[in-house]
Amino acid sequence: MERVMMKGNEALAEGAIRAGCRFFFGYPITPQNEIPEYMARRMPEVGGVFLQAESEVSAINMVYGAGGAGGRVLTSSSSPGISLKQEGISYLVGAQVPCVIVNVARGGPGLGGLTPSQSDYFQATKGGGHGDYRLLVYAPGNAQEMVDLIGLAFDKAEAYRNPVMILTDAIMGQMMEPVVLPPLREVSPDKPWATTGKKGRSKPNLINSLGIVGEDLERINVELQAKFARMAADEVRYEADGVEDADLVVVAYGTSSRVVRSAISRLRQEKKKVGLLRPVTLWPFPQQILAELAAAGKRFLVVEMSAGQMVEDVILSVNDRAKVTFFGKLNGTVPTVKEVYDRIMSLLPEGGEE
Amino acid sequence: MKKIFAYPRALSPKRTHYCPGCTHGIIHRLVAEAIDDLGIQERTIGIAPVGCAVLAYEYFDVDFLEAAHGRAPAVATGVKRVHPEAIVFSYQGDGDLASIGMAEIIHAATRGENITVIFVNNTVYGMTGGQMAPTTLPGQKTTTSPYGRDTATVGYPIRVCELLATLDGPAYLERVSVHDPQHIIKAGRAIRKAFALQVAGKGFSLVEVLSSCPTNWGMTPTQALRHIKEVLVPYYPLGVFRAPEEVSGDDA
Ligand SMILES: Cc1ncc(C[n+]2csc(CCOP(=O)(O)OP(=O)(O)O)c2C)c(N)n1
Ligand code: SF4
Ligand SMILES: [Mg+2]
């Protein structure tokens, strides 16, 4: 295992290569350009393919072809580009094609700004494109998780035959941190379901999402929903830090969870009972643990770099059993430790000391 | 006894959903014959469009992917990059290829992507009920050009072979027709050549086939074939727009 200093975006790209990803299709957009640039250099070294597509629309459809043909394939983009990919993502789900999609999110709506944002949570977790579908969505909290979660993402994408999304942001992408890299893996594209050419098979393989007869479409959807139910049951991941004896649990992911962690460590030095619940999977959402904490009488603060998106899932999870307060930043800036500290202080009960 | 005519192996013996007199079926057969002739059935992968040929995967006995509307060249690119030894073709209508999918076809062509494109030009959106296509002729009536295509407000048809011939990328571009037996034989040769070039690794090949849509043209099958000959061919001249020097018509 090697330990190196890497930028989040590059750690993610190298993590993908180590996980056996040999195909990358993308289109330039800030703040994710380090990923395609890294891939352009690195793919030829491992016998892989980097191709700059003519648009995000083309890129995601190249992903559909490569994934349907059995390849471990990645695309990355940022918010406006991810919007363009939505039709393709819907097709990928419908045709059960595995792939990994990275969103290094920036502020919106529209052209928005280049600054880090968490305002694509709805798009990532509630569908995004047309039809009844879900993606497995991972939100890394540090550079090491960029490496670990992208490796996991490829394995899960293939296990479920479903696209997996990594939702991160510009700060996570630009930050340099030490990471431990796993060894290089090779994964064969010869999957039994993939379009590889018949090669002696008696029946051709088909990658398709068309269910032109009503019953066909119902059958496809029933199959997909059963798969999403399995994902919801088995794939929840979160980090719970000091939540058991906390009066207040702060819920945050990605960049905002890092700010929250700093504020909480100061508060703990001052003997305040505050915990952090950091969802690592945004879908499936860690509902169960939140419901349990609510039943145990905790209150919640949700911190996001958005007008309040994940907070809706927290409210749904606690289901009126607890008070949920929201603190968000809209202007593409990151909340400061002081802001979060003050907000938490204002919510703590009198004499909240241990 | 020697069998001189049989169902192509690369075609599944199924009844198609195409309208009576529609030439999509003939074009399917020509593609299947080319696959048989070249002995590439076991390594061929097709990409179906969104359009009347959306169910093409039902009729060919080869691996298939069904692409989003217009994106077949991008899907073909993804497949080909994973399996360079496979023979990859897309089968696309004129709305699919020359309207919504224009970016994908131009860029696949200019990359010289080693794939084959079968481009079926019937001057309308067949599947959605006969709306105006980018290839609809001046004055042609469709459901969204009920007074005839008015070039003053909606402009002119796109000639895809001529457009792609401005690029350095393509290896082979030819326009053919299937309105009578002689032209069907010629079309078959062009399609075979396009596949042969891919087998030889020569790069991007596209065959544009002028095709009938009696249903949306409001014609009988025979009127529709005559319409191709008398109206389409003069506007969309048949011929080779990019010839690969290395591979001759006979051995390809
Ligand atoms: C994104 C999207 N837009 C529109 C459609 C509707 N649509 C289906 S087929 C088609 C046009 C097909 O025409 P063409 O490509 O010429 O094929 P033909 O049916 O004539 O063979 C359209 C517009 C769609 N399925 N997806
Ligand atoms: S609508 Fe036109 S193109 Fe479609 S099957 Fe019928 S005749 Fe052929
Ligand atoms: Mg058409």
XYZ file of C-alpha atoms and ligand atoms in Angstrom:
641
model
C 0.000 0.000 0.000
C 1.466 3.355 -1.003
C 0.790 6.570 0.883
C 0.892 9.762 -1.200
C -0.302 13.373 -1.083
C -3.011 13.956 -3.654
C -5.726 16.404 -4.636
C -9.213 15.004 -4.088
C -10.045 14.942 -7.801
C -6.796 13.153 -8.663
C -7.185 10.737 -5.779
C -10.595 9.873 -7.153
C -9.212 9.375 -10.678
C -6.345 7.167 -9.485
C -8.774 5.298 -7.231
C -10.888 4.537 -10.291
C -7.883 3.229 -12.229
C -6.832 1.067 -9.275
C -10.382 -0.325 -9.168
C -10.037 -1.557 -12.751
C -11.700 1.354 -14.577
C -10.252 1.358 -18.109
C -12.696 3.623 -19.939
C -13.329 7.307 -19.363
C -15.569 9.609 -21.390
C -16.083 13.240 -20.410
C -16.351 16.861 -21.422
C -14.439 19.761 -19.825
C -16.142 21.756 -17.065
C -14.778 23.462 -13.957
C -14.286 22.384 -11.142
C -13.707 18.773 -12.216
C -11.096 19.219 -14.989
C -8.369 17.517 -12.959
C -10.234 14.237 -13.415
C -10.273 14.092 -17.254
C -6.788 15.630 -17.380
C -5.470 12.958 -15.038
C -7.231 10.261 -17.063
C -5.810 11.601 -20.341
C -2.303 11.056 -18.923
C -2.951 7.885 -16.991
C -5.219 5.734 -19.177
C -2.590 5.078 -21.889
C -0.219 3.838 -19.156
C -2.647 1.113 -18.118
C -3.902 0.234 -21.613
C -7.183 2.062 -21.062
C -9.174 4.549 -23.120
C -9.610 8.255 -22.448
C -11.889 10.018 -24.894
C -12.986 13.646 -24.768
C -16.559 13.577 -26.016
C -18.277 16.332 -27.995
C -20.700 17.000 -25.131
C -21.882 15.565 -21.840
C -24.785 14.047 -23.759
C -22.389 12.121 -25.973
C -20.167 11.240 -23.026
C -22.973 9.567 -21.091
C -24.077 7.676 -24.193
C -20.506 6.476 -24.753
C -20.681 5.305 -21.151
C -23.900 3.440 -22.027
C -22.110 1.698 -24.908
C -18.945 0.894 -22.965
C -20.823 -0.229 -19.855
C -23.263 -2.274 -21.943
C -20.258 -3.932 -23.571
C -19.027 -4.902 -20.089
C -16.276 -2.302 -19.532
C -15.609 -0.600 -16.207
C -16.449 2.930 -17.253
C -16.400 6.338 -15.604
C -17.618 9.797 -16.521
C -17.239 12.936 -14.482
C -18.716 16.380 -14.778
C -20.094 19.247 -12.748
C -23.664 20.388 -12.216
C -24.770 21.800 -15.647
C -23.066 18.861 -17.334
C -24.740 16.397 -14.982
C -28.097 17.955 -15.933
C -27.308 17.180 -19.586
C -26.546 13.570 -18.738
C -29.919 12.895 -17.139
C -31.643 11.260 -20.122
C -28.649 8.980 -20.491
C -28.640 8.105 -16.781
C -32.309 7.155 -17.012
C -31.482 4.849 -19.957
C -28.537 3.353 -18.037
C -30.830 2.470 -15.152
C -33.583 1.184 -17.456
C -31.171 -1.044 -19.373
C -29.344 -2.050 -16.160
C -25.925 -0.881 -17.316
C -23.296 -0.461 -14.591
C -21.117 2.658 -14.551
C -19.889 5.358 -12.203
C -20.795 9.034 -12.598
C -18.973 11.727 -10.638
C -20.514 15.122 -9.933
C -18.014 17.661 -8.593
C -20.887 20.005 -7.902
C -20.938 23.758 -8.341
C -23.587 26.364 -7.566
C -26.749 26.751 -9.645
C -29.323 27.150 -11.005
C -28.356 27.919 -14.593
C -24.723 28.653 -15.292
C -24.450 29.463 -11.604
C -20.955 29.788 -10.242
C -17.753 27.802 -9.961
C -17.811 27.743 -6.182
C -18.527 24.576 -4.185
C -22.149 23.803 -3.553
C -24.402 21.027 -2.318
C -27.451 22.089 -4.287
C -27.509 18.987 -6.516
C -28.656 16.688 -3.700
C -32.231 16.506 -4.989
C -31.050 15.738 -8.519
C -28.695 13.001 -7.311
C -31.005 11.274 -4.849
C -34.540 11.784 -6.137
C -34.159 10.637 -9.733
C -32.923 13.505 -11.889
C -34.044 12.007 -15.178
C -37.398 10.542 -16.163
C -38.954 7.424 -14.704
C -39.064 5.702 -11.321
C -35.460 5.078 -10.453
C -32.677 5.371 -7.915
C -28.933 5.668 -8.016
C -26.635 4.555 -5.251
C -25.088 7.906 -4.219
C -21.848 8.209 -2.229
C -20.632 11.445 -0.667
C -16.919 11.253 0.242
C -15.788 13.200 3.296
C -12.035 13.264 2.614
C -9.480 12.349 -0.060
C -9.101 8.816 1.287
C -12.817 8.290 0.843
C -12.523 9.596 -2.718
C -10.263 6.587 -3.335
C -12.176 4.061 -1.240
C -15.686 5.001 -2.322
C -14.932 5.073 -6.016
C -13.531 1.557 -5.764
C -16.631 0.486 -3.886
C -18.801 2.325 -6.413
C -17.477 0.207 -9.303
C -18.036 -3.030 -7.411
C -21.567 -2.031 -6.384
C -22.425 -0.789 -9.885
C -21.564 -4.214 -11.277
C -23.147 -6.145 -8.405
C -26.463 -4.347 -8.897
C -26.100 -3.549 -12.604
C -27.016 0.038 -11.826
C -25.225 3.379 -12.220
C -23.597 4.698 -9.058
C -22.984 8.379 -8.418
C -20.256 10.072 -6.413
C -21.502 13.480 -5.299
C -18.743 15.792 -4.185
C -17.773 19.444 -4.619
C -14.948 21.803 -5.573
C -13.390 21.955 -2.102
C -13.216 18.199 -1.767
C -11.828 18.044 -5.313
C -9.087 20.609 -4.763
C -7.971 19.738 -1.255
C -4.583 17.987 -0.874
C -4.546 15.157 1.655
C -2.502 12.027 2.195
C -4.114 8.911 0.780
C -3.321 5.221 0.810
C -3.778 3.706 -2.632
C -4.867 0.107 -3.114
C -3.082 -2.151 -5.633
C -4.037 -2.051 -9.319
C -6.870 -4.410 -10.282
C -7.811 -5.728 -13.726
C -11.465 -6.548 -14.390
C -12.541 -8.382 -17.545
C -15.344 -6.918 -19.687
C -16.591 -10.416 -20.521
C -19.773 -10.398 -18.446
C -22.446 -12.997 -19.263
C -25.050 -10.284 -19.982
C -22.809 -7.857 -21.887
C -22.912 -7.164 -25.627
C -19.543 -8.564 -26.579
C -20.589 -10.208 -29.843
C -22.354 -13.583 -29.554
C -19.085 -15.549 -29.604
C -20.940 -18.851 -29.880
C -23.735 -18.008 -27.451
C -27.062 -19.406 -28.712
C -29.012 -16.232 -27.930
C -27.867 -12.683 -28.577
C -27.450 -10.338 -25.600
C -29.539 -7.198 -25.550
C -29.073 -3.913 -23.695
C -32.441 -2.242 -23.795
C -34.915 -0.213 -21.757
C -37.901 -0.429 -24.102
C -41.060 -1.969 -22.684
C -43.498 -1.147 -25.426
C -46.184 -3.482 -24.161
C -47.642 -2.305 -20.832
C -46.981 -5.589 -19.039
C -43.350 -5.576 -20.190
C -42.810 -2.166 -18.680
C -44.508 -3.202 -15.472
C -42.277 -6.278 -15.255
C -39.149 -4.148 -15.841
C -40.237 -1.712 -13.134
C -41.086 -4.415 -10.632
C -37.618 -5.894 -11.194
C -35.972 -2.492 -10.770
C -37.923 -1.676 -7.609
C -36.936 -5.015 -6.075
C -33.323 -4.125 -6.781
C -33.682 -0.649 -5.230
C -35.269 -2.269 -2.167
C -32.217 -4.553 -1.827
C -29.937 -1.540 -2.165
C -31.944 0.357 0.481
C -31.717 -2.594 2.877
C -28.037 -3.416 2.400
C -26.099 -0.355 1.293
C -26.665 2.359 3.911
C -23.394 3.839 5.160
C -22.815 6.652 7.616
C -20.407 7.850 10.239
C -21.798 8.495 13.710
C -19.480 10.430 15.991
C -20.504 10.928 19.601
C -24.230 10.749 18.894
C -25.245 8.445 21.767
C -24.772 10.891 24.619
C -25.446 14.029 22.536
C -28.343 16.400 23.109
C -27.967 17.768 19.618
C -26.960 15.774 16.540
C -25.635 17.738 13.575
C -26.291 16.088 10.204
C -23.952 17.054 7.358
C -22.101 15.385 4.466
C -19.065 16.162 2.330
C -17.451 19.578 2.768
C -19.977 20.893 5.279
C -19.392 17.853 7.498
C -15.740 18.887 7.770
C -16.687 22.347 9.025
C -19.199 20.813 11.406
C -16.562 18.442 12.744
C -14.243 21.348 13.589
C -17.055 23.247 15.331
C -18.059 20.147 17.268
C -14.528 19.417 18.479
C -14.353 22.944 19.931
C -17.751 22.505 21.569
C -16.735 19.180 23.050
C -13.672 20.784 24.606
C -16.196 23.076 26.239
C -18.058 19.960 27.431
C -21.088 20.455 25.200
C -23.008 17.346 24.228
C -22.978 17.536 20.454
C -22.634 14.700 17.944
C -22.106 14.367 14.179
C -24.103 12.108 11.898
C -22.483 12.077 8.474
C -24.344 10.206 5.719
C -21.829 8.480 3.426
C -24.613 7.161 1.212
C -27.057 9.942 0.348
C -29.230 7.285 -1.243
C -30.058 5.024 0.451
C -30.338 7.606 3.217
C -29.466 6.583 6.804
C -33.088 6.836 7.960
C -32.983 4.115 10.562
C -30.256 5.608 12.737
C -31.902 9.040 12.560
C -35.243 7.553 13.581
C -33.563 5.809 16.523
C -31.777 8.977 17.633
C -35.046 10.906 17.373
C -36.802 8.276 19.477
C -34.007 8.657 22.031
C -34.900 12.342 22.373
C -32.136 14.016 20.344
C -32.614 17.271 18.480
C -31.133 17.871 15.056
C -29.344 20.559 13.134
C -28.785 20.039 9.411
C -25.966 21.998 7.775
C -25.813 22.160 3.973
C -24.371 24.405 1.276
C -27.833 24.765 -0.248
C -31.258 26.208 0.538
C -32.127 22.965 2.281
C -32.324 19.687 0.388
C -31.022 16.836 2.556
C -32.918 18.420 5.453
C -36.124 17.086 3.867
C -34.838 13.527 4.236
C -33.863 14.194 7.844
C -37.370 15.502 8.574
C -38.872 12.441 6.887
C -36.599 10.151 8.910
C -37.380 11.647 12.309
C -41.048 11.831 11.361
C -42.224 14.476 13.870
C -40.450 12.800 16.789
C -37.826 15.532 17.046
C -37.154 19.136 16.222
C -35.038 19.688 13.096
C -33.323 23.031 12.486
C -31.603 23.982 9.260
C -28.545 26.103 8.565
C -27.605 26.639 4.924
C -25.304 28.742 2.778
C -26.602 29.899 -0.561
C -23.899 32.032 -2.044
C -21.511 29.320 -3.051
C -19.438 29.908 0.071
C -18.660 27.419 2.776
C -20.044 28.006 6.266
C -17.307 29.025 8.698
C -16.534 27.053 11.818
C -17.578 30.112 13.842
C -20.960 30.324 12.121
C -21.679 26.669 12.768
C -20.370 26.932 16.328
C -22.665 29.892 17.057
C -25.640 28.172 15.488
C -25.106 25.046 17.560
C -24.670 27.132 20.738
C -27.954 28.897 20.090
C -29.711 25.532 19.929
C -28.207 23.921 22.996
C -30.407 23.752 26.066
C -29.399 25.790 29.085
C -26.886 23.870 31.133
C -26.155 21.522 28.243
C -22.809 20.737 29.826
C -21.823 17.275 30.873
C -29.110 -29.708 -54.636
C -27.334 -26.391 -54.220
C -29.243 -23.811 -52.240
C -29.102 -20.532 -54.110
C -31.412 -18.433 -51.984
C -32.023 -18.636 -48.248
C -32.905 -16.611 -45.198
C -29.754 -14.817 -43.996
C -28.307 -16.396 -40.842
C -27.847 -13.006 -39.218
C -31.579 -12.341 -39.474
C -34.025 -13.977 -37.059
C -36.920 -15.631 -38.880
C -39.579 -13.306 -37.500
C -42.343 -11.292 -39.000
C -41.469 -7.588 -38.761
C -43.699 -4.763 -37.553
C -42.943 -2.581 -40.588
C -45.836 -1.277 -42.707
C -46.576 -2.950 -46.045
C -44.274 -1.503 -48.686
C -41.802 -0.084 -46.168
C -38.208 -0.635 -47.300
C -36.729 -0.849 -43.769
C -37.170 -4.630 -44.143
C -35.131 -4.775 -47.358
C -32.350 -2.783 -45.738
C -32.330 -5.172 -42.750
C -31.883 -8.025 -45.153
C -28.986 -6.337 -46.956
C -27.233 -5.736 -43.628
C -27.765 -9.376 -42.609
C -26.408 -10.612 -45.951
C -23.287 -8.495 -45.534
C -22.766 -9.932 -42.039
C -23.201 -13.480 -43.408
C -20.892 -12.887 -46.376
C -18.120 -11.580 -44.192
C -18.594 -14.304 -41.565
C -18.773 -11.801 -38.725
C -22.084 -12.704 -37.050
C -20.416 -13.946 -33.850
C -18.563 -10.678 -33.345
C -21.072 -8.148 -34.628
C -22.833 -5.732 -32.258
C -25.681 -3.554 -33.499
C -27.060 -0.283 -32.134
C -30.781 0.323 -32.680
C -32.138 3.875 -32.948
C -35.278 5.511 -31.663
C -37.442 5.526 -34.762
C -39.336 2.892 -36.711
C -36.279 0.631 -36.487
C -36.293 0.729 -32.681
C -37.063 -2.995 -32.650
C -34.210 -3.871 -35.032
C -32.763 -5.970 -32.198
C -35.759 -8.300 -32.593
C -34.818 -9.079 -36.175
C -31.044 -9.503 -36.137
C -29.433 -12.525 -34.574
C -26.503 -10.530 -33.161
C -25.873 -8.723 -29.878
C -27.660 -5.369 -29.740
C -28.002 -2.194 -27.696
C -30.989 0.111 -27.969
C -29.744 3.720 -27.851
C -31.417 6.981 -26.828
C -32.792 9.058 -29.723
C -29.882 10.243 -31.881
C -27.108 8.878 -29.683
C -26.329 5.639 -31.498
C -22.909 6.827 -32.790
C -21.845 7.683 -29.223
C -23.093 4.305 -27.984
C -21.290 2.585 -30.867
C -18.122 4.463 -29.914
C -18.348 3.211 -26.336
C -18.864 -0.387 -27.486
C -16.071 -0.251 -30.060
C -13.564 1.174 -27.566
C -14.219 -1.754 -25.222
C -14.175 -4.388 -27.992
C -12.015 -3.092 -30.875
C -12.151 -6.534 -32.500
C -15.964 -6.474 -32.651
C -17.836 -5.219 -35.709
C -20.102 -2.422 -34.539
C -22.858 -0.807 -36.571
C -25.623 1.684 -35.914
C -28.877 1.722 -37.841
C -30.489 5.172 -37.771
C -33.312 7.174 -39.310
C -33.032 10.709 -40.655
C -34.665 12.368 -37.649
C -32.453 10.341 -35.343
C -29.206 10.972 -37.204
C -29.590 14.344 -38.921
C -31.615 16.265 -36.341
C -31.301 15.345 -32.666
C -28.170 13.251 -33.245
C -26.273 15.587 -35.567
C -23.476 16.254 -33.083
C -22.938 12.546 -32.437
C -22.721 11.571 -36.118
C -20.414 14.458 -37.080
C -18.024 13.750 -34.247
C -18.001 9.984 -34.749
C -17.244 10.665 -38.428
C -14.520 13.209 -37.771
C -12.872 10.904 -35.214
C -12.784 8.268 -37.932
C -14.390 5.942 -35.427
C -14.049 2.429 -36.871
C -17.793 1.759 -37.035
C -20.408 1.383 -39.774
C -23.525 3.533 -39.949
C -26.609 2.513 -41.902
C -28.513 5.751 -42.415
C -32.121 5.293 -43.528
C -33.413 8.493 -45.117
C -37.184 8.472 -45.690
C -37.608 12.267 -45.429
C -40.019 12.044 -42.482
C -40.303 11.092 -38.851
C -41.951 7.760 -39.483
C -42.411 6.455 -35.975
C -44.031 9.538 -34.481
C -46.560 9.842 -37.293
C -44.979 11.672 -40.203
C -43.666 14.997 -38.916
C -41.175 17.138 -40.810
C -37.610 15.845 -40.746
C -34.337 17.668 -41.462
C -34.415 15.808 -44.792
C -38.020 16.681 -45.753
C -37.963 18.089 -49.283
C -38.929 21.700 -50.120
C -42.688 21.798 -50.537
C -43.204 18.331 -49.025
C -46.316 18.060 -46.888
C -45.954 16.463 -43.484
C -48.064 16.685 -40.333
C -45.944 19.594 -39.068
C -45.518 21.198 -42.501
C -49.160 20.866 -43.577
C -48.780 23.527 -46.294
C -45.560 21.996 -47.569
C -42.029 22.661 -46.295
C -41.558 26.401 -46.643
C -37.850 27.025 -47.083
C -38.333 30.715 -46.270
C -39.296 29.890 -42.684
C -37.822 26.461 -41.944
C -34.893 26.317 -44.315
C -33.558 23.541 -46.485
C -33.023 19.797 -46.240
C -29.670 18.489 -45.059
C -27.644 16.279 -47.388
C -25.783 14.135 -44.907
C -23.245 12.446 -47.215
C -22.214 15.785 -48.734
C -21.944 17.331 -45.259
C -19.802 14.502 -43.872
C -17.649 14.553 -47.029
C -16.276 17.940 -45.892
C -14.510 16.103 -43.042
C -11.168 14.306 -43.254
C -12.287 11.600 -40.826
C -14.634 9.311 -42.790
C -13.218 6.425 -44.835
C -16.295 5.708 -46.908
C -19.541 7.570 -47.643
C -22.047 6.404 -50.217
C -25.701 7.143 -50.964
C -27.803 4.334 -52.413
C -31.476 3.577 -52.985
C -33.671 0.493 -52.748
C -36.487 1.451 -55.133
C -35.844 -1.350 -57.680
C -33.872 -4.620 -57.906
C -30.807 -3.109 -59.619
C -30.548 -0.448 -56.962
C -31.085 -3.010 -54.208
C -28.134 -5.020 -55.542
C -25.992 -1.864 -55.608
C -27.122 -0.950 -52.104
C -26.172 -4.440 -50.909
C -22.688 -4.020 -52.371
C -22.244 -0.667 -50.669
C -23.338 -2.049 -47.305
C -21.039 -5.044 -47.679
C -18.168 -2.753 -48.533
C -18.845 -0.559 -45.515
C -18.643 -3.579 -43.214
C -15.593 -4.949 -45.017
C -13.800 -1.659 -44.466
C -14.504 -1.882 -40.772
C -13.199 -5.461 -40.706
C -10.034 -4.147 -42.378
C -9.764 -1.409 -39.723
C -10.142 1.428 -42.248
C -12.338 3.632 -40.089
C -15.704 5.335 -40.308
C -18.112 4.153 -43.009
C -21.649 5.361 -43.656
C -24.179 4.222 -46.234
C -27.196 6.466 -46.701
C -30.170 4.544 -48.044
C -33.112 6.382 -49.620
C -36.067 4.514 -48.201
C -39.841 4.547 -48.512
C -42.496 5.494 -45.991
C -45.744 4.809 -47.846
C -47.747 5.257 -44.655
C -46.666 8.798 -43.950
C -46.233 9.800 -47.573
C -49.880 8.823 -48.135
C -48.941 6.552 -51.039
C -49.301 2.959 -52.103
C -46.120 0.863 -51.940
C -45.542 1.180 -55.695
C -46.220 4.907 -55.720
C -43.733 5.247 -52.873
C -40.998 3.442 -54.839
C -41.683 5.652 -57.848
C -41.504 8.696 -55.547
C -38.009 7.681 -54.447
C -36.893 7.357 -58.060
C -38.522 10.505 -59.402
C -38.366 12.920 -56.469
C -35.821 11.769 -53.873
C -32.986 10.674 -56.154
C -32.843 14.010 -58.049
C -32.536 15.891 -54.732
C -30.266 13.338 -53.044
C -27.909 12.187 -55.817
C -26.724 8.599 -55.539
C -23.032 7.847 -55.515
C -19.804 7.633 -53.590
C -18.866 10.743 -51.619
C -15.738 9.340 -50.007
C -13.987 6.383 -51.523
C -11.333 4.454 -49.664
C -8.433 4.041 -52.099
C -6.996 1.009 -50.334
C -9.980 -1.312 -50.609
C -11.529 -1.850 -54.027
C -15.205 -2.578 -54.613
C -14.513 -6.206 -55.503
C -12.408 -7.497 -52.674
C -14.239 -5.379 -50.119
C -35.479 12.621 -26.700
C -36.570 12.157 -27.586
N -37.218 13.056 -28.366
C -38.210 12.656 -29.172
C -38.586 11.348 -29.236
C -39.747 10.940 -30.119
N -39.341 10.301 -31.373
C -39.356 8.973 -31.492
S -38.912 8.439 -32.998
C -38.716 10.019 -33.557
C -38.342 10.321 -34.964
C -37.962 9.149 -35.749
O -37.746 9.513 -37.071
P -36.548 8.923 -37.910
O -35.306 8.993 -37.133
O -36.535 9.622 -39.220
O -36.899 7.373 -38.060
P -38.051 6.667 -38.888
O -39.118 6.371 -37.887
O -38.494 7.606 -39.949
O -37.420 5.433 -39.420
C -38.982 10.937 -32.538
C -38.938 12.403 -32.701
C -37.894 10.431 -28.396
N -38.196 9.120 -28.356
N -36.901 10.859 -27.615
S -44.217 4.458 -40.631
Fe -43.052 4.594 -42.531
S -40.932 4.098 -41.934
Fe -42.263 3.423 -40.278
S -42.684 1.275 -40.706
Fe -44.362 2.459 -41.585
S -43.718 2.835 -43.680
Fe -41.893 2.191 -42.593
Mg -37.254 8.953 -41.045
